XYZ file of C-alpha atoms in Angstrom:
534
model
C 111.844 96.065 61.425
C 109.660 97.013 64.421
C 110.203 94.654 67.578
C 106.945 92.535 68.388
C 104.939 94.397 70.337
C 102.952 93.354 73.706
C 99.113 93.216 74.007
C 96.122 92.296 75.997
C 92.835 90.420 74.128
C 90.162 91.627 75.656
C 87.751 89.912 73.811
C 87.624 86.969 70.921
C 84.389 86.983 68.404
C 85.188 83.477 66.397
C 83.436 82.223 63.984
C 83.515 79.008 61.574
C 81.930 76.843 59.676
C 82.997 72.808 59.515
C 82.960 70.883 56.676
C 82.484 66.919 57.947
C 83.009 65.318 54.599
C 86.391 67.108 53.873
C 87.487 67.189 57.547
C 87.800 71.491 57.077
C 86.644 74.537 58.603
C 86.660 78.160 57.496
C 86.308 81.202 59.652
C 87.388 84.063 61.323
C 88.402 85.442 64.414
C 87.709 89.208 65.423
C 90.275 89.850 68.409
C 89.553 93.204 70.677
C 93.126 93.920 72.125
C 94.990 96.839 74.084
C 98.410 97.466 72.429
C 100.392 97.955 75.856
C 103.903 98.110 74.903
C 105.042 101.471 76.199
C 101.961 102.229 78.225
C 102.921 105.759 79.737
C 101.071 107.234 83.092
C 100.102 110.260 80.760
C 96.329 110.466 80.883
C 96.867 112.603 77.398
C 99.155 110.119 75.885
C 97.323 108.985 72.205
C 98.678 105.036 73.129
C 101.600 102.904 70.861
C 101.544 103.691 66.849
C 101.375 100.699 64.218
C 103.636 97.537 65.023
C 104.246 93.896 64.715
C 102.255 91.013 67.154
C 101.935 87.982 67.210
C 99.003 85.721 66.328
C 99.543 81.869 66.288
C 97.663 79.486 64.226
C 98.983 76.027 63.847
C 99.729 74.222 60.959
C 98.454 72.990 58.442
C 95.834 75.908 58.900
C 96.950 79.237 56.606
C 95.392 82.446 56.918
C 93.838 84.106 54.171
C 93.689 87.580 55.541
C 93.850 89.698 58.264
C 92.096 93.290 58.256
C 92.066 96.124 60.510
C 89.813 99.115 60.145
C 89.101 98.078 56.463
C 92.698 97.585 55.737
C 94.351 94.258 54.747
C 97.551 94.033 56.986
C 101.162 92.396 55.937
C 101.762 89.446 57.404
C 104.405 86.778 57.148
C 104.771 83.145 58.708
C 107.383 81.306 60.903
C 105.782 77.675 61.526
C 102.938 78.152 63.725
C 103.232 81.929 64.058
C 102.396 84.642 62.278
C 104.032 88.397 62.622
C 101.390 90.886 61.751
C 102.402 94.487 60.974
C 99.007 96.265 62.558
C 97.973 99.827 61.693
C 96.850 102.368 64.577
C 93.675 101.882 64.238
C 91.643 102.912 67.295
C 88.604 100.786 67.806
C 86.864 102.331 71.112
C 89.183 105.478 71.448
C 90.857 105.355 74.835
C 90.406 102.290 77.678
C 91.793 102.340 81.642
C 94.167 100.000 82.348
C 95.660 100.111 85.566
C 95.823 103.944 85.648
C 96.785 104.424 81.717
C 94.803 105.414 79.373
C 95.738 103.058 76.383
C 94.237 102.430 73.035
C 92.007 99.813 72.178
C 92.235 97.994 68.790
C 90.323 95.158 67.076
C 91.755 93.214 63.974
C 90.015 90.299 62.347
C 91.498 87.065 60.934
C 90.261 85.210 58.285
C 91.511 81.457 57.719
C 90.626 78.011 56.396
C 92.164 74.682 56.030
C 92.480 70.961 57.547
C 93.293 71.146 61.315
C 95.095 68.535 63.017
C 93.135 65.448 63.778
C 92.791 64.814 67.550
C 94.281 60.898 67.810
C 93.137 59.729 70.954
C 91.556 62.908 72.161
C 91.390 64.118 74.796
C 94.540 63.759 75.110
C 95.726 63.895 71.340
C 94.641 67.213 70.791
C 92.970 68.544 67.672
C 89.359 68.689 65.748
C 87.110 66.024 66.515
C 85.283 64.284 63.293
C 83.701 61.492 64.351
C 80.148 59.604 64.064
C 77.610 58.583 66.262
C 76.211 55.286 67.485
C 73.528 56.088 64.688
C 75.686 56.954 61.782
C 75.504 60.668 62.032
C 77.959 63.339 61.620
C 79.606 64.392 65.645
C 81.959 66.520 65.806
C 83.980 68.728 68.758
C 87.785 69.817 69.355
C 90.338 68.802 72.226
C 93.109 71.020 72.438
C 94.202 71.436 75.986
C 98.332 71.147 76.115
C 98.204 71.185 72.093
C 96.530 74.635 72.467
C 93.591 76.647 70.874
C 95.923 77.641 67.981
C 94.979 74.144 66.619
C 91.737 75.362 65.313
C 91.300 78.853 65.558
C 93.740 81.611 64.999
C 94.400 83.659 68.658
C 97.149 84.643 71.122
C 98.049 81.122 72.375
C 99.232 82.385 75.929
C 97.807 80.648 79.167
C 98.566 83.994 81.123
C 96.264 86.211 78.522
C 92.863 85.340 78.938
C 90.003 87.421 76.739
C 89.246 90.215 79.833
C 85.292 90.496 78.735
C 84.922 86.598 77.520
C 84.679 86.071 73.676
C 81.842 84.715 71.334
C 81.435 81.532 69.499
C 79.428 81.216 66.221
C 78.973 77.842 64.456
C 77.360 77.489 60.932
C 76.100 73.889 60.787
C 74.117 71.747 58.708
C 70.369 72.481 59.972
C 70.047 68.959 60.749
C 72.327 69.201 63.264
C 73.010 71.273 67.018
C 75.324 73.489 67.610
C 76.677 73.925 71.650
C 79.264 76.109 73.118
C 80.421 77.969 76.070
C 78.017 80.459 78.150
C 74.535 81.116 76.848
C 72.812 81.050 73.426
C 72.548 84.296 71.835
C 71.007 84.085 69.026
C 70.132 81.522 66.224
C 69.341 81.814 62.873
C 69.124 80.543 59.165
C 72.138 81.416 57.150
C 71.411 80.089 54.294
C 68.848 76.689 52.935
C 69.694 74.163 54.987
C 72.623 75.489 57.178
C 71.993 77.456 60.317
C 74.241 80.109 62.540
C 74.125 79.518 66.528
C 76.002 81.896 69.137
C 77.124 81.485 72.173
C 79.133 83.745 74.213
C 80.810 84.095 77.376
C 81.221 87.817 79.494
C 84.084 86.120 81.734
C 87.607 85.900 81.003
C 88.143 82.064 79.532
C 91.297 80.240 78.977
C 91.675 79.401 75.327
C 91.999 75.894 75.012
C 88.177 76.102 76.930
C 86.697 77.684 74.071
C 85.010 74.807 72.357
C 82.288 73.678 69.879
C 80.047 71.129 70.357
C 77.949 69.849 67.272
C 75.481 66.639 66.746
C 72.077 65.550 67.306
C 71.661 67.110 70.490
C 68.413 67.815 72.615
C 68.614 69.499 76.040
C 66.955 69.766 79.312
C 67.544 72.351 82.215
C 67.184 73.320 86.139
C 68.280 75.969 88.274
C 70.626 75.238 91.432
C 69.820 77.326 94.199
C 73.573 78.351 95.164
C 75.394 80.479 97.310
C 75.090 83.627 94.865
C 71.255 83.209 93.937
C 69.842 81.225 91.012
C 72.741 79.028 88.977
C 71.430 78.443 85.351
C 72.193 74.788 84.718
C 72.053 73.545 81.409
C 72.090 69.718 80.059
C 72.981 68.416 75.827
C 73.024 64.572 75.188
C 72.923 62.783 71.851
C 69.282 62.380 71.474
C 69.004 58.042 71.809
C 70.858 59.259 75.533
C 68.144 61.808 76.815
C 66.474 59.493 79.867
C 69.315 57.859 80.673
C 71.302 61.459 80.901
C 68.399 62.929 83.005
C 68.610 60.132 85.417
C 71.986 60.157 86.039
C 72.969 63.588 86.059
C 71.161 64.231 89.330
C 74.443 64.172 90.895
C 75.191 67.324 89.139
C 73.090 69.091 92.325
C 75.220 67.403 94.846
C 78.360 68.100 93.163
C 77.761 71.360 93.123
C 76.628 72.235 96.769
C 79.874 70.129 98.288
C 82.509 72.758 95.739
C 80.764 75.782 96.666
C 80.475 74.620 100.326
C 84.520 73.758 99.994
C 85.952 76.468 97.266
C 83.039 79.202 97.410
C 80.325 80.197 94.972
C 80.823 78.840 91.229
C 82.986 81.193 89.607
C 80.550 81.675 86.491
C 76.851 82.258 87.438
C 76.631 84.728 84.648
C 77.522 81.821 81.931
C 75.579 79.334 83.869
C 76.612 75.846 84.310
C 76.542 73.370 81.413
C 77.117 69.639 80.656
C 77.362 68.204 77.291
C 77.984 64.823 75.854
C 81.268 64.798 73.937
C 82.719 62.499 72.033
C 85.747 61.919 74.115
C 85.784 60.738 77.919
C 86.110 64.683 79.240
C 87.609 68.275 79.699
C 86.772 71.076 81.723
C 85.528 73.291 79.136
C 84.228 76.781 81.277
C 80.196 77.209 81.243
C 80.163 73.857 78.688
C 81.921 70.870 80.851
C 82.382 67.780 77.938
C 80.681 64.379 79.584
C 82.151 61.198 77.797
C 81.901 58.955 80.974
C 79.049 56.920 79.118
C 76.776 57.283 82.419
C 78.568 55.018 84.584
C 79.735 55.351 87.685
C 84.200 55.759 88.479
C 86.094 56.650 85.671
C 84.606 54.345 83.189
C 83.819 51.740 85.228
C 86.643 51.743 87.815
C 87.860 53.060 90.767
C 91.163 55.158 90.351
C 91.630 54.529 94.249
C 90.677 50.628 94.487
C 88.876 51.423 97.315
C 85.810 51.337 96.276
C 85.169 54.606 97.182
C 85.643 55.822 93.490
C 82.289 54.310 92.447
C 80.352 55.793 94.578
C 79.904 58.866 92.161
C 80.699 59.805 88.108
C 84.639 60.976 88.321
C 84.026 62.889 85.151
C 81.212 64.969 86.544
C 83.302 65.486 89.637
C 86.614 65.760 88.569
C 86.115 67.858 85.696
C 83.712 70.142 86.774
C 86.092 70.609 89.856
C 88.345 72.527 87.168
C 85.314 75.524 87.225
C 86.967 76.470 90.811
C 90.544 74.939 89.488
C 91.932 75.408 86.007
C 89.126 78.096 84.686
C 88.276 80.557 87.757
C 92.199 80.227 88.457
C 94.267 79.234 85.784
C 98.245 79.609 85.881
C 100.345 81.318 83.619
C 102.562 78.965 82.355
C 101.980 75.265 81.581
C 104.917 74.316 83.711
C 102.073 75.616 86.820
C 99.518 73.080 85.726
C 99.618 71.455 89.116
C 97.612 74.363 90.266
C 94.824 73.423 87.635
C 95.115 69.096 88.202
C 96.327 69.048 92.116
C 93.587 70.694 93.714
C 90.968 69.985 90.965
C 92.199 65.789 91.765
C 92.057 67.092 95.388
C 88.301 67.840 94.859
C 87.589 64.242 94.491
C 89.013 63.916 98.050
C 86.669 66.487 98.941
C 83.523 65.151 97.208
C 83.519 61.501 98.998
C 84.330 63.004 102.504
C 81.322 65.355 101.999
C 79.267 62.373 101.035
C 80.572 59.504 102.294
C 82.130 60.578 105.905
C 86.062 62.210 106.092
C 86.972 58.563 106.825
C 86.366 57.441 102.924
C 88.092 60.632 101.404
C 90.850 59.833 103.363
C 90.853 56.730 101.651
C 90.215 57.298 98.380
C 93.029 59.924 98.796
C 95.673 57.210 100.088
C 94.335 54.889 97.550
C 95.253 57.111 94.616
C 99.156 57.242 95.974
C 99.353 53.605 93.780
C 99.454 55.751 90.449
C 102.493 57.880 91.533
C 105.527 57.422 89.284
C 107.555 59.748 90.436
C 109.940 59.885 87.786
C 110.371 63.114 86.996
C 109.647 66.475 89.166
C 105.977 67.904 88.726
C 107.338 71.502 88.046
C 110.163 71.214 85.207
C 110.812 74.195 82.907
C 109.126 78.098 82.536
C 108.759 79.493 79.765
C 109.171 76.846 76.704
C 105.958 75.563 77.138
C 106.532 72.809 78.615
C 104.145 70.916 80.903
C 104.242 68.473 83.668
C 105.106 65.092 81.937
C 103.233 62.044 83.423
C 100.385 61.824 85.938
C 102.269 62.933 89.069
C 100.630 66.351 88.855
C 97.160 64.670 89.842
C 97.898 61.833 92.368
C 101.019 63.135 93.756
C 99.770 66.754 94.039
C 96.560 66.274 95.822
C 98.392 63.959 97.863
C 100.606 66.706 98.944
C 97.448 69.332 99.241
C 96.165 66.006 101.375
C 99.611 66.141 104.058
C 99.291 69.841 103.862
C 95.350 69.557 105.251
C 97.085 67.630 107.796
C 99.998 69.668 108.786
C 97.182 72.581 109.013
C 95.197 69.981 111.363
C 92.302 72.389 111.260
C 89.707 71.749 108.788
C 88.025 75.195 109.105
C 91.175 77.019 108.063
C 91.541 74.565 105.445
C 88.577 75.292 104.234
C 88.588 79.304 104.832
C 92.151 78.544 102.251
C 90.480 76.757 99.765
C 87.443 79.570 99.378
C 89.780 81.989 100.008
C 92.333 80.981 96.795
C 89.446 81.453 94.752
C 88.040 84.681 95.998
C 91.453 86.294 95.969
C 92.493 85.149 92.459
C 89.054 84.988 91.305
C 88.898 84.939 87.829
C 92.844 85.359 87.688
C 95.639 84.061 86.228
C 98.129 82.881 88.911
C 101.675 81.513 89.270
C 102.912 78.659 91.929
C 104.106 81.295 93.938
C 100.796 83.225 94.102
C 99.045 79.828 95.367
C 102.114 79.031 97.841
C 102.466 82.522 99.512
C 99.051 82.882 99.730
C 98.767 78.777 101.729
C 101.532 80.322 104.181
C 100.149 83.337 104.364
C 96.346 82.660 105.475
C 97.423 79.336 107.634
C 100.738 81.264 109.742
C 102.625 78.160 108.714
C 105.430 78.323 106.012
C 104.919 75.662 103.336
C 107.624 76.741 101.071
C 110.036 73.695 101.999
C 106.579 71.185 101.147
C 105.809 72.755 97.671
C 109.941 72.563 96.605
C 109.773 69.081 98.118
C 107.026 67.926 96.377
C 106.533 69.617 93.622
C 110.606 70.193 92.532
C 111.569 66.883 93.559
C 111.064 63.080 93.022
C 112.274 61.958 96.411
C 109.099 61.328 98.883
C 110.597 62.476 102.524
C 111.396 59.064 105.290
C 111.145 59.554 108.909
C 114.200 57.660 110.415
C 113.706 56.624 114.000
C 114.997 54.916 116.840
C 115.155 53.936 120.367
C 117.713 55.030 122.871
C 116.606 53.773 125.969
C 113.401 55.478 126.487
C 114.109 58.125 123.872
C 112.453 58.594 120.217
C 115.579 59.931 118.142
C 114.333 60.738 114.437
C 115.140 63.005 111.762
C 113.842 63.487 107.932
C 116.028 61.945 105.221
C 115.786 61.472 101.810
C 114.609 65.083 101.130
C 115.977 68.684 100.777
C 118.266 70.037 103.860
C 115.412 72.503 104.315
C 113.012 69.990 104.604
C 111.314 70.252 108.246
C 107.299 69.227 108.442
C 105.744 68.327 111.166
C 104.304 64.897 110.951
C 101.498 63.150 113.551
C 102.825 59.482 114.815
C 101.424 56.658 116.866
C 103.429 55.933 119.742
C 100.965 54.231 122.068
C 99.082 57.277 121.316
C 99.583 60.429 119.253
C 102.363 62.487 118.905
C 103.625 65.640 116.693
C 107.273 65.367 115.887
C 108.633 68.353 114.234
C 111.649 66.529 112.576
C 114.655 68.276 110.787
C 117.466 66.914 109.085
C 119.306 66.976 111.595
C 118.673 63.583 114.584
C 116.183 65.197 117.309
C 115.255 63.405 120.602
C 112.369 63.204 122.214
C 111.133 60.746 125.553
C 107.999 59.436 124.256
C 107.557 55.425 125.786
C 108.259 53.518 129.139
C 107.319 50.361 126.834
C 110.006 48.243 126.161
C 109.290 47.332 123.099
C 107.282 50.722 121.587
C 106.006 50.814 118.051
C 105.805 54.225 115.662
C 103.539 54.192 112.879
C 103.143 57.751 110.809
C 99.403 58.857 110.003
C 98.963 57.173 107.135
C 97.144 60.180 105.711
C 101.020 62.333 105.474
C 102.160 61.208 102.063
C 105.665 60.018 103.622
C 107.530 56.745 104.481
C 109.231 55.817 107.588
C 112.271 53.438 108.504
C 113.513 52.910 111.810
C 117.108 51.964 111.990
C 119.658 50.355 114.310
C 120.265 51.910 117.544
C 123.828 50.789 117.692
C 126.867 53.427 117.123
């Protein structure tokens, strides 16, 4: 038997029709791949022959068929995967990938079945059956860390996004409205009583983003007038919630003008920029954000900070939108990397009240947040067993260290010129920490590397240790790795930069007798000063 074979989706073209009484859905899903195992720099090279890949579709979901080029293939199933022996099938002749000329291929899978349930979604993930305040049939899927494979059959791999975007069509009751990522292509009857709406995407989008939305939906829409010309924004509430929606999503403008003034143009003017009422409190769906915050200010009602900062504005609007920049323009390879998605993207809140509200109450809000970190286990953990970061740390923790690293950096422009630049550079890319850290160290001449390991591979949050020898500051970092040597601002009648080590440094700072040190509160460190006896 032929070893699995490597490819690249270049495009998805789902769709599926849901059946709400019987909690099913039938469909198919068209995937437009390269083959690139043994890709050869041989322009007359005809590209791989027939093999096995891999398609995952999660249980208890079967497929009924898969066909390529009019041809049922053989496949056979291992759990939630399924080994497909493909034919060589050429669907566009020849393609250019990175100097080879490779062969492009398109097979289509055909499946039906129950999907999981989502319990609790978002963050149960699964298909969403559900009901509205009205009685009448809502439905949606949340499938981020569960993955796409819950409802639709694909290559379940963070680092493969579809190249050229991918297509949703949803056959639906015609009593009902069908929503979905990027723009509606076309809509028509399918049948009496059941109509066909697409929506596609032309950018590359994760596939856990790829998501129906389907109720008694009516819409409204505006145009922001952004840094790359006319943004397309597009708004679908349950119809009972249409004034109340339009008055409260004003903020949708503001949000918008503060992430492109901090992380550059949105990544997805071609797609446009949609909100839509889910019926869960929120993902960061590309081109089709879900809104579940039931139009309040916080996150539900509160403020994550307990500042009070955190109800100035709608966290799901802000947070989750954030991801656009964060999570969906650059997305990381491997689950165990989701800090890059939920660091900066929980970072952005920072962002959005100092815009606002003056730097004064980000900083706030920021510090306020550090009352959710557990730190019980390290934020990065294990690559390549799908395994992601386990608790909350990855939010409050990591944009508190993007937070000490702003500080360290003490320059807001650079900051800034970083955050724009990440998403330029990786713009529509997917990324690993090392990308993101090399390229912080890189653009602000400062190396980071001991930071990220210390924050990000560890649990134990770095403690100045000080004391007084006469007139003499003596301090060094403990409680952290031995390469562990950031600069930190102090108080000492006035500031100061130490540049501690592990190692005891000294440093004449005071003629008071009795002289106080108090760290910036906005480093996300502790300090203890001990006894200056031997």
């Amino acid at each position: 038997m032929n070893a699995e074979r490597a490819y690249n989706v270049l495009k998805y073209d789902i769709s599926f029709t849901p059946d709400f009484e019987n909690k099913s859905i039938q469909g198919k899903n068209t995937i437009t791949y390269i083959d690139s195992t043994n890709l050869k720099n041989n322009k007359e090279s005809p590209g791989p022959k027939s093999g096995l890949i891999q398609i995952d579709l999660q249980e208890p979901l079967e497929i009924d068929s898969i066909v390529q080029n009019g041809q049922k293939l053989e496949f056979t199933r291992e759990g939630n995967v399924f080994h497909v022996k493909t034919s060589n099938e050429i669907y566009n002749k020849r393609h250019l990938i990175e100097n080879c000329l490779a062969c492009i291929r398109q097979l289509t899978v055909f499946y039906h079945g129950n999907p999981q349930i989502a319990v609790r979604p978002p963050w149960g993930g699964g298909f969403i059956f559900t009901k509205d305040s009205l009685g009448r049939p809502w439905m949606s899927v949340a499938c981020e860390g569960t993955g796409a494979s819950v409802w639709y059959p694909c290559k379940d791999y963070l680092g493969d996004e579809p190249d050229s975007g991918a297509s949703l069509t949803i056959i639906v009751p015609d009593s009902l409205v069908a929503v979905a990522n990027g723009r509606l292509i076309k809509k028509y009857a399918v049948s009496k009583g059941m109509t066909s709406w697409t929506w596609a995407v032309v950018n590359p989008i994760n596939n856990y983003d790829i998501i129906p939305y389907i109720g008694k939906y009516v819409n409204w829409r505006n145009t922001f007038y952004g840094q790359k010309g006319n943004l397309d924004c597009s708004f679908w509430v349950l119809d009972y919630n249409l004034q109340k929606a339009k008055k409260h999503f004003t903020v949708v403008d503001s949000m918008l003008r503060c992430f492109e003034y901090w992380f550059g143009p949105y990544p997805f003017y071609e797609d446009g920029y949609k909100l839509v009422q889910s019926p869960h409190l929120g993902m960061e769906h590309q081109s089709a954000i879900a809104y579940g915050n039931h139009f309040m200010q916080g996150y539900l009602g509160k403020d994550l900070s307990g500042t009070g900062w955190g109800l100035k504005w709608d966290f799901i609007i802000v947070h989750e939108s954030g991801h656009e920049w964060f999570g969906n323009n650059i997305t990381c390879k491997d689950i165990a990397d989701e800090w890059i998605h939920e660091s900066f993207t929980n970072y952005s809140e920072t962002l959005y009240t100092g815009h606002y509200f003056g730097k004064e109450a980000g900083n706030a809000y920021c510090i306020g947040t550090r009352k959710s970190i557990q730190n019980v286990n390290p934020i990065i953990q294990y690559y390549g067993v799908n395994h992601g970061p386990e608790g909350t740390d990855e939010y409050y923790k990591g944009g508190n260290m993007i937070h000490t690293i702003r500080q360290v950096i003490h320059n807001d422009e650079i900051f800034r010129h970083i955050m724009r630049g990440l998403n330029q550079n990786f713009y529509h890319q997917t990324v690993t920490a090392l990308d993101i850290q090399n390229y912080i160290n890189k653009i602000s001449g400062i190396d980071f590397t001991p930071v990220f390991n210390q924050y990000l591979r560890s649990t134990a949050i770095p403690v100045l240790e000080y004391k007084f020898e006469e007139k003499n500051l003596v301090y060094r970092w403990t409680n952290c790795n031995p390469d562990f040597n950031m600069p930190v601002r102090v108080d000492v009648n006035g500031e100061h930069w130490l540049k501690p080590s592990i190692e005891w440094k000294k440093e004449r700072i005071s003629n008071d007798a009795n002289p106080v040190v108090q760290i910036d509160k906005n480093f996300y460190v502790n300090q203890r000063e001990v006894s200056s006896n031997p």
